[in-house]
Amino acid sequence: MAIRRYHYARDVDEALSLLLAYEGRGALLAGGVDLARGPGTDVEGLIDITAAGLGGISRDAKKGLVIGATVTLEEIRTSREARDYLGGFLTEVMRHVATLPLRCMATLGGAVVSAHPWADIPTALIALGAEVAWRNEEREERAPLEELYRRPFRAIFRRAVLTEVRLPAWGGAFAFEKVSRNAGDIALLNCACGLGVKDGKVAWARVAVGATPYRAARLTGVEELLVGESPSAELLAEAGRKAAAEAKVGDDLRASAEWRRAVIPALVRRALERAAREVKGDA
Amino acid sequence: MKVYFELNGEQKYVEIKPGERLLDLLRRLGMKSVKEGCRTGECGSCTVLLDGRPVRSCLTFAAKAKGHRITTLEGLGSPEDLHPLQEAFLETGAIQCGFCTPGMILVAYHLLSHNPDPTPEEVREAISGNLCRCTGYAKIVDAVLLAAERKRKGDWR
């Protein structure tokens, strides 16, 4: 089935009513990168939400970040709000994602909904404890992204519009690491780690690994190992080794499970070391 | 469907198909500097500027041009009146087969529009999404740095 109509939605209500009217044969787009690469054969109508009022980056009352679904990755990378959040952690993550022309097109909402297992953004968002909001025909709903990905989220977004991503304030530091064949390529493995330190001990830890080749997941066993301990070089190395044991890894055409298991310790250790260096001890 | 947009400073009102890609529309309108390479957003040869920002026209629906400003290489210079970036590419030998050149020049134009004095590293990062199979990139970096120097001296438009 060829694409028959292209709509420009003026607000979320219009986007949602068009989406519902297509009964599964419509698709929302902002950047449109994934859809242009190959829309599903059942897509008849494209609904452009670029002008639906879902742009903008702002700080919330608790000094977290609120990012609209149609904000592009390059807008995030160059924004003052992202530079001021967690010492520019998001700015650094965006620099690792694809290349400039694709970052000028791709949006945060697109990255969340496409949820490619190799993507860098879900890994960073899961480590940050991101919450996403969406509108369906009944109400506005919210959920932590980590929880949403355990639900049938593709079915949810066939009848809902993702509106924003909320990132909580953290009194610590995060770092992102990625291994890929070249700078613009997709990840063979990626990892985002956060640490808060109080009185010389780890007060909280967040560790997420993605492109394993499965979608990013937190490694709670590694987080538990770190909490309450002094962030010494030995502890962070042990955390890396435990990450390799805890992460679910597999083979794909880019790398073997064996290779991934061998690389995870160094990747997680590096991210933890960088977070530990940057943390200010005010968790 | 019909859309209005600005192409290289000229107003256009053209018929498009709802699923048509910007790459195909621009070539249909005679903008042959916009090259079809991979059609998957990887190679950069179809790069154009949308409201001054580089995008892959192969992965952009033509309908997204509605109400926006599109710039292709034809909008920067012509054979009779080369843009300083085009002159710099010629002078430094940064062109061999030429297929990647329009995309390279447009990302370089975008870089210099907000960073008039880039380091070689910043130039390499700016062109990192554009593949060239001929030059080895060194002369492209030289060309952008030469054009930047000329821009700082005021020889630019």
XYZ file of C-alpha atoms in Angstrom:
440
model
C 0.000 0.000 0.000
C 1.463 3.348 -1.014
C 1.336 6.463 1.156
C -1.813 8.304 0.104
C -2.023 11.311 2.409
C 0.337 13.592 4.325
C -1.250 15.592 7.156
C 0.158 18.520 9.132
C -1.286 18.249 12.639
C -1.701 21.615 14.406
C -1.964 20.157 17.900
C -1.946 16.865 19.778
C -5.736 16.484 19.596
C -5.689 16.676 15.816
C -2.717 14.294 15.575
C -4.462 11.792 17.820
C -7.791 11.947 16.025
C -6.068 11.452 12.650
C -4.031 8.557 14.020
C -7.127 6.854 15.422
C -9.072 7.436 12.205
C -6.455 5.490 10.238
C -7.011 2.442 12.502
C -3.406 1.259 12.370
C -2.712 2.450 8.822
C -1.426 5.875 9.890
C 1.988 6.831 11.254
C 3.132 9.849 13.242
C 6.350 11.524 12.227
C 8.464 14.506 13.152
C 11.948 13.957 11.727
C 10.599 11.026 9.735
C 14.017 9.359 9.473
C 12.866 5.810 10.204
C 9.680 6.103 8.146
C 11.503 7.540 5.134
C 13.977 4.660 5.273
C 11.142 2.217 4.874
C 7.559 2.902 5.899
C 5.581 -0.199 6.715
C 3.684 -1.574 3.761
C 0.441 -0.926 5.653
C 1.055 2.823 6.126
C -1.404 4.920 4.114
C -1.296 8.226 5.973
C 1.583 10.214 7.445
C 0.773 12.645 10.257
C 3.444 15.306 10.752
C 3.518 16.512 14.378
C 6.406 18.975 13.974
C 4.013 21.922 14.466
C 1.804 20.211 17.072
C 3.302 22.145 19.981
C 5.618 19.417 21.249
C 8.886 21.345 20.953
C 10.880 23.055 23.654
C 13.330 22.171 26.420
C 12.857 23.517 29.919
C 13.936 23.007 33.517
C 11.237 21.856 35.914
C 10.786 23.094 39.477
C 13.074 20.368 40.825
C 15.861 21.221 38.342
C 15.133 18.252 36.141
C 14.676 18.614 32.377
C 11.482 18.451 30.346
C 12.056 17.808 26.639
C 9.249 17.886 24.068
C 8.843 14.858 21.821
C 9.660 16.740 18.611
C 12.888 18.372 19.825
C 15.709 17.249 17.528
C 18.827 15.584 18.864
C 20.922 18.505 17.575
C 18.648 21.000 19.351
C 19.326 19.075 22.555
C 23.074 18.919 21.878
C 23.315 22.678 21.355
C 20.875 23.769 24.067
C 21.928 25.654 27.172
C 19.486 23.558 29.230
C 21.264 20.320 28.244
C 24.696 21.853 28.876
C 23.580 22.907 32.351
C 22.053 19.523 33.219
C 24.434 17.071 34.909
C 27.536 18.835 33.627
C 26.537 18.427 29.983
C 25.969 14.652 30.095
C 23.208 14.797 27.464
C 25.318 17.058 25.243
C 28.014 14.388 25.303
C 25.555 11.562 24.585
C 24.085 13.409 21.579
C 27.551 13.975 20.137
C 27.927 10.188 19.971
C 24.627 9.670 18.128
C 24.836 9.351 14.325
C 26.080 12.394 12.414
C 25.096 16.071 12.320
C 22.590 15.938 9.401
C 20.770 12.994 10.989
C 20.796 14.706 14.402
C 19.213 17.769 12.734
C 16.326 15.531 11.653
C 15.881 12.828 14.303
C 13.876 13.704 17.409
C 13.955 12.540 21.005
C 10.394 11.235 20.708
C 11.346 9.297 17.596
C 14.307 7.725 19.385
C 12.090 6.694 22.318
C 9.319 5.208 20.178
C 11.570 3.558 17.566
C 13.529 2.015 20.450
C 16.155 0.396 18.263
C 18.027 -2.114 20.437
C 21.372 -0.664 19.312
C 20.349 2.948 19.940
C 22.312 5.085 22.386
C 19.475 7.294 23.621
C 17.357 4.618 25.373
C 20.480 3.504 27.266
C 21.130 7.035 28.517
C 17.450 7.669 29.317
C 17.061 4.412 31.248
C 20.179 5.170 33.300
C 18.759 8.649 34.025
C 15.403 7.252 35.148
C 13.515 9.128 32.411
C 9.748 9.311 32.578
C 7.733 9.660 29.388
C 4.240 11.086 28.885
C 1.756 10.276 26.170
C -1.833 11.047 25.243
C -4.330 8.423 24.188
C -8.036 8.811 23.487
C -8.929 8.620 27.184
C -6.247 10.471 29.117
C -2.664 11.543 29.522
C -0.450 8.760 30.860
C 3.043 8.684 32.304
C 5.495 5.909 33.042
C 9.198 5.420 33.617
C 10.719 4.530 30.247
C 12.248 1.384 31.703
C 8.771 0.175 32.680
C 7.199 1.261 29.390
C 9.664 -0.885 27.443
C 8.484 -3.928 29.406
C 4.946 -3.251 28.166
C 3.691 -3.680 24.547
C 4.755 -0.102 23.818
C 4.558 -0.390 20.023
C 0.864 -1.242 20.343
C 0.405 1.682 22.773
C 1.866 4.174 20.286
C -0.337 2.961 17.457
C -3.126 4.712 19.392
C -1.255 7.427 21.333
C 1.004 10.432 20.875
C 4.214 10.637 22.891
C 4.334 14.199 24.226
C 7.414 14.668 26.400
C 10.343 13.110 28.214
C 11.120 14.157 31.796
C 14.552 13.704 33.268
C 14.926 13.942 37.055
C 17.535 16.062 38.789
C 20.463 14.057 40.136
C 23.016 15.205 42.676
C 25.875 13.226 41.169
C 27.516 12.590 37.819
C 26.840 10.425 34.768
C 29.120 9.227 31.967
C 28.417 7.535 28.632
C 30.637 5.099 26.735
C 30.119 3.501 23.351
C 32.004 1.083 21.114
C 31.301 1.274 17.390
C 33.194 0.586 14.180
C 33.509 4.313 13.433
C 32.346 7.582 14.934
C 29.041 7.815 13.070
C 28.119 4.147 13.287
C 25.617 2.417 15.506
C 26.845 0.875 18.737
C 28.327 -2.581 19.136
C 27.813 -1.876 22.837
C 26.890 1.217 24.816
C 26.745 2.026 28.475
C 25.578 4.867 30.729
C 26.545 5.014 34.393
C 25.728 7.440 37.189
C 27.128 7.733 40.695
C 26.283 9.774 43.756
C 28.820 9.887 46.588
C 28.265 10.920 50.201
C 30.897 10.833 52.952
C 33.255 8.998 50.617
C 30.820 6.154 49.896
C 28.610 5.489 46.886
C 25.125 6.690 47.888
C 23.407 5.589 44.682
C 24.450 4.041 41.378
C 22.767 3.710 37.994
C 24.199 1.337 35.403
C 22.576 0.631 32.023
C 24.061 -1.330 29.128
C 22.560 -1.486 25.624
C 23.178 -2.858 22.127
C 23.944 -6.211 23.722
C 22.325 -6.620 21.024
C 19.152 -6.305 23.083
C 17.552 -3.042 24.174
C 19.180 -1.278 27.108
C 18.600 -2.647 30.582
C 19.717 -1.590 34.029
C 22.087 -3.888 35.873
C 20.673 -3.695 39.389
C 23.096 -6.286 40.750
C 25.996 -4.033 39.755
C 24.248 -1.020 41.286
C 23.801 -2.916 44.576
C 27.450 -3.951 44.572
C 28.515 -0.301 44.378
C 26.197 1.275 46.958
C 27.731 1.783 50.398
C 31.285 1.190 49.187
C 34.154 3.568 48.554
C 34.447 4.131 44.752
C 37.977 2.720 44.530
C 39.615 1.543 41.315
C 39.255 -2.053 42.563
C 35.527 -1.651 43.225
C 34.848 -0.121 39.798
C 36.818 -2.919 38.102
C 34.827 -5.491 40.058
C 31.614 -3.729 38.981
C 32.731 -4.051 35.350
C 33.302 -7.796 35.756
C 29.951 -8.237 37.469
C 28.286 -6.289 34.635
C 29.572 -8.840 32.118
C 28.083 -11.640 34.194
C 24.747 -9.878 34.753
C 24.081 -8.421 31.277
C 22.087 -10.502 28.842
C 24.276 -10.681 25.736
C 23.792 -12.294 22.348
C 25.191 -12.640 18.837
C 24.219 -10.491 15.893
C 25.842 -9.727 12.559
C 28.047 -7.052 14.153
C 29.504 -8.854 17.165
C 29.373 -12.124 19.045
C 28.078 -12.665 22.560
C 31.597 -13.762 23.524
C 33.078 -10.478 22.250
C 30.429 -8.463 24.076
C 31.057 -10.347 27.329
C 34.770 -9.631 26.965
C 34.303 -5.908 26.297
C 31.610 -5.030 28.861
C 33.992 -5.011 31.884
C 36.221 -2.314 30.384
C 33.290 -0.290 29.052
C 31.404 -0.219 32.362
C 34.585 0.402 34.362
C 35.506 3.371 32.128
C 32.067 4.938 32.451
C 32.090 4.446 36.235
C 35.611 5.875 36.519
C 34.603 9.005 34.590
C 31.432 9.434 36.658
C 33.473 8.956 39.866
C 35.983 11.608 38.762
C 33.217 14.113 38.022
C 31.021 13.441 41.033
C 31.125 16.226 43.599
C 30.204 14.203 46.658
C 26.949 16.021 47.315
C 24.542 13.162 46.777
C -0.822 17.635 -2.976
C 0.824 21.022 -3.547
C 3.364 22.714 -1.288
C 4.929 26.150 -1.060
C 8.572 26.458 -0.124
C 11.624 28.560 -0.846
C 14.309 26.966 -3.002
C 17.597 28.851 -3.217
C 15.800 32.155 -2.643
C 12.970 31.499 -5.126
C 9.387 30.794 -4.119
C 8.108 27.434 -5.383
C 4.596 26.020 -5.456
C 4.835 22.485 -6.722
C 2.856 19.283 -6.920
C 4.342 16.451 -4.876
C 3.338 12.922 -3.975
C 2.586 12.399 -0.244
C 5.361 9.811 0.138
C 7.889 11.478 -2.161
C 11.403 12.147 -0.813
C 12.940 15.616 -0.944
C 15.893 14.187 -2.918
C 13.600 13.131 -5.768
C 11.681 16.419 -5.725
C 14.837 18.535 -5.873
C 16.317 16.530 -8.751
C 12.962 16.756 -10.536
C 13.233 20.548 -10.140
C 16.650 20.464 -11.825
C 18.863 20.573 -8.725
C 21.297 17.971 -10.039
C 23.919 18.834 -7.401
C 21.784 16.776 -5.015
C 23.168 13.280 -5.526
C 21.588 9.951 -4.791
C 24.182 7.726 -3.154
C 23.055 5.215 -0.548
C 19.448 6.373 -0.020
C 19.769 5.271 3.605
C 21.189 8.454 5.154
C 24.720 7.080 5.423
C 26.791 8.698 2.654
C 25.868 12.394 2.796
C 25.873 13.024 -0.959
C 22.212 14.132 -0.887
C 22.773 16.697 1.907
C 20.865 19.979 1.568
C 20.183 22.793 4.034
C 16.680 23.071 5.493
C 16.330 26.477 7.163
C 20.126 26.592 7.210
C 20.639 23.199 8.869
C 22.064 20.189 7.015
C 19.650 17.307 6.451
C 19.671 14.133 4.362
C 17.242 14.789 1.518
C 16.958 11.030 0.867
C 15.390 10.547 4.320
C 13.307 13.720 4.289
C 9.755 13.602 2.986
C 9.264 16.310 0.348
C 6.147 17.409 2.251
C 8.414 18.550 5.097
C 9.697 21.364 2.853
C 6.304 23.116 3.135
C 6.850 26.659 4.393
C 10.609 26.167 4.768
C 13.785 27.355 3.102
C 15.806 24.783 1.142
C 19.341 25.502 -0.038
C 21.245 23.322 -2.495
C 24.694 23.932 -3.935
C 23.025 25.777 -6.837
C 21.991 28.369 -4.238
C 25.572 29.095 -3.210
C 27.388 29.564 -6.505
C 27.337 28.979 -10.251
C 30.032 28.032 -12.809
C 30.312 31.718 -13.703
C 30.312 32.952 -10.119
C 31.805 30.364 -7.773
C 31.257 30.568 -4.049
C 34.502 31.022 -2.053
C 34.085 27.470 -0.716
C 33.876 26.126 -4.272
C 36.980 28.123 -5.213
C 38.829 26.772 -2.181
C 37.857 23.181 -3.062
C 39.205 23.691 -6.604
C 42.410 25.388 -5.500
C 43.347 22.764 -2.907
C 42.530 19.761 -5.081
C 39.706 18.710 -2.760
C 37.636 17.470 -5.728
C 38.271 14.282 -7.645
C 35.141 12.550 -8.959
C 33.012 15.319 -7.434
C 30.088 13.162 -6.320
C 30.470 13.989 -2.619
C 31.446 17.629 -3.185
C 28.015 19.332 -3.024
C 27.238 17.691 0.315
C 30.716 18.456 1.635
C 30.427 22.123 0.676
C 26.988 22.467 2.267
C 28.081 20.995 5.621
C 31.186 23.197 5.450
C 28.971 26.228 4.723
C 26.860 25.363 7.773
C 29.997 24.982 9.925
C 31.473 28.321 8.844
C 28.142 30.093 9.274
C 28.374 29.599 13.046
C 32.104 28.937 13.528
C 34.250 31.219 11.340
C 37.534 29.953 12.796
C 37.281 26.164 13.106
C 40.161 23.909 14.105
C 41.090 21.031 11.763
C 39.434 18.715 14.309
C 36.194 20.710 14.149
C 36.256 20.554 10.348
C 36.782 16.780 10.470
C 33.877 16.425 12.883
C 31.632 18.608 10.686
C 32.297 16.525 7.563
C 32.293 13.199 9.404
C 28.842 12.314 8.090
C 29.886 12.775 4.457
C 31.785 9.994 2.738
C 34.426 10.602 0.048
C 35.972 7.584 -1.675
C 38.576 9.567 -3.653
C 40.419 12.236 -1.715
C 41.295 10.763 1.661
C 39.715 13.874 3.226
C 42.977 15.768 3.943
C 42.505 18.192 1.052
C 38.837 18.694 1.894
C 39.885 19.773 5.393
C 42.503 22.080 3.816
C 39.832 23.567 1.536
C 37.449 24.337 4.391
C 40.248 25.917 6.435
C 41.287 28.034 3.421
C 37.695 29.173 2.871
C 37.395 29.969 6.591
C 40.512 32.133 6.399
C 39.064 34.002 3.432
C 35.742 34.402 5.190
C 37.495 35.992 8.170
C 39.177 38.423 5.772
C 35.776 39.402 4.397
C 35.954 37.653 0.994
C 32.599 35.921 1.453
C 28.926 36.311 0.830
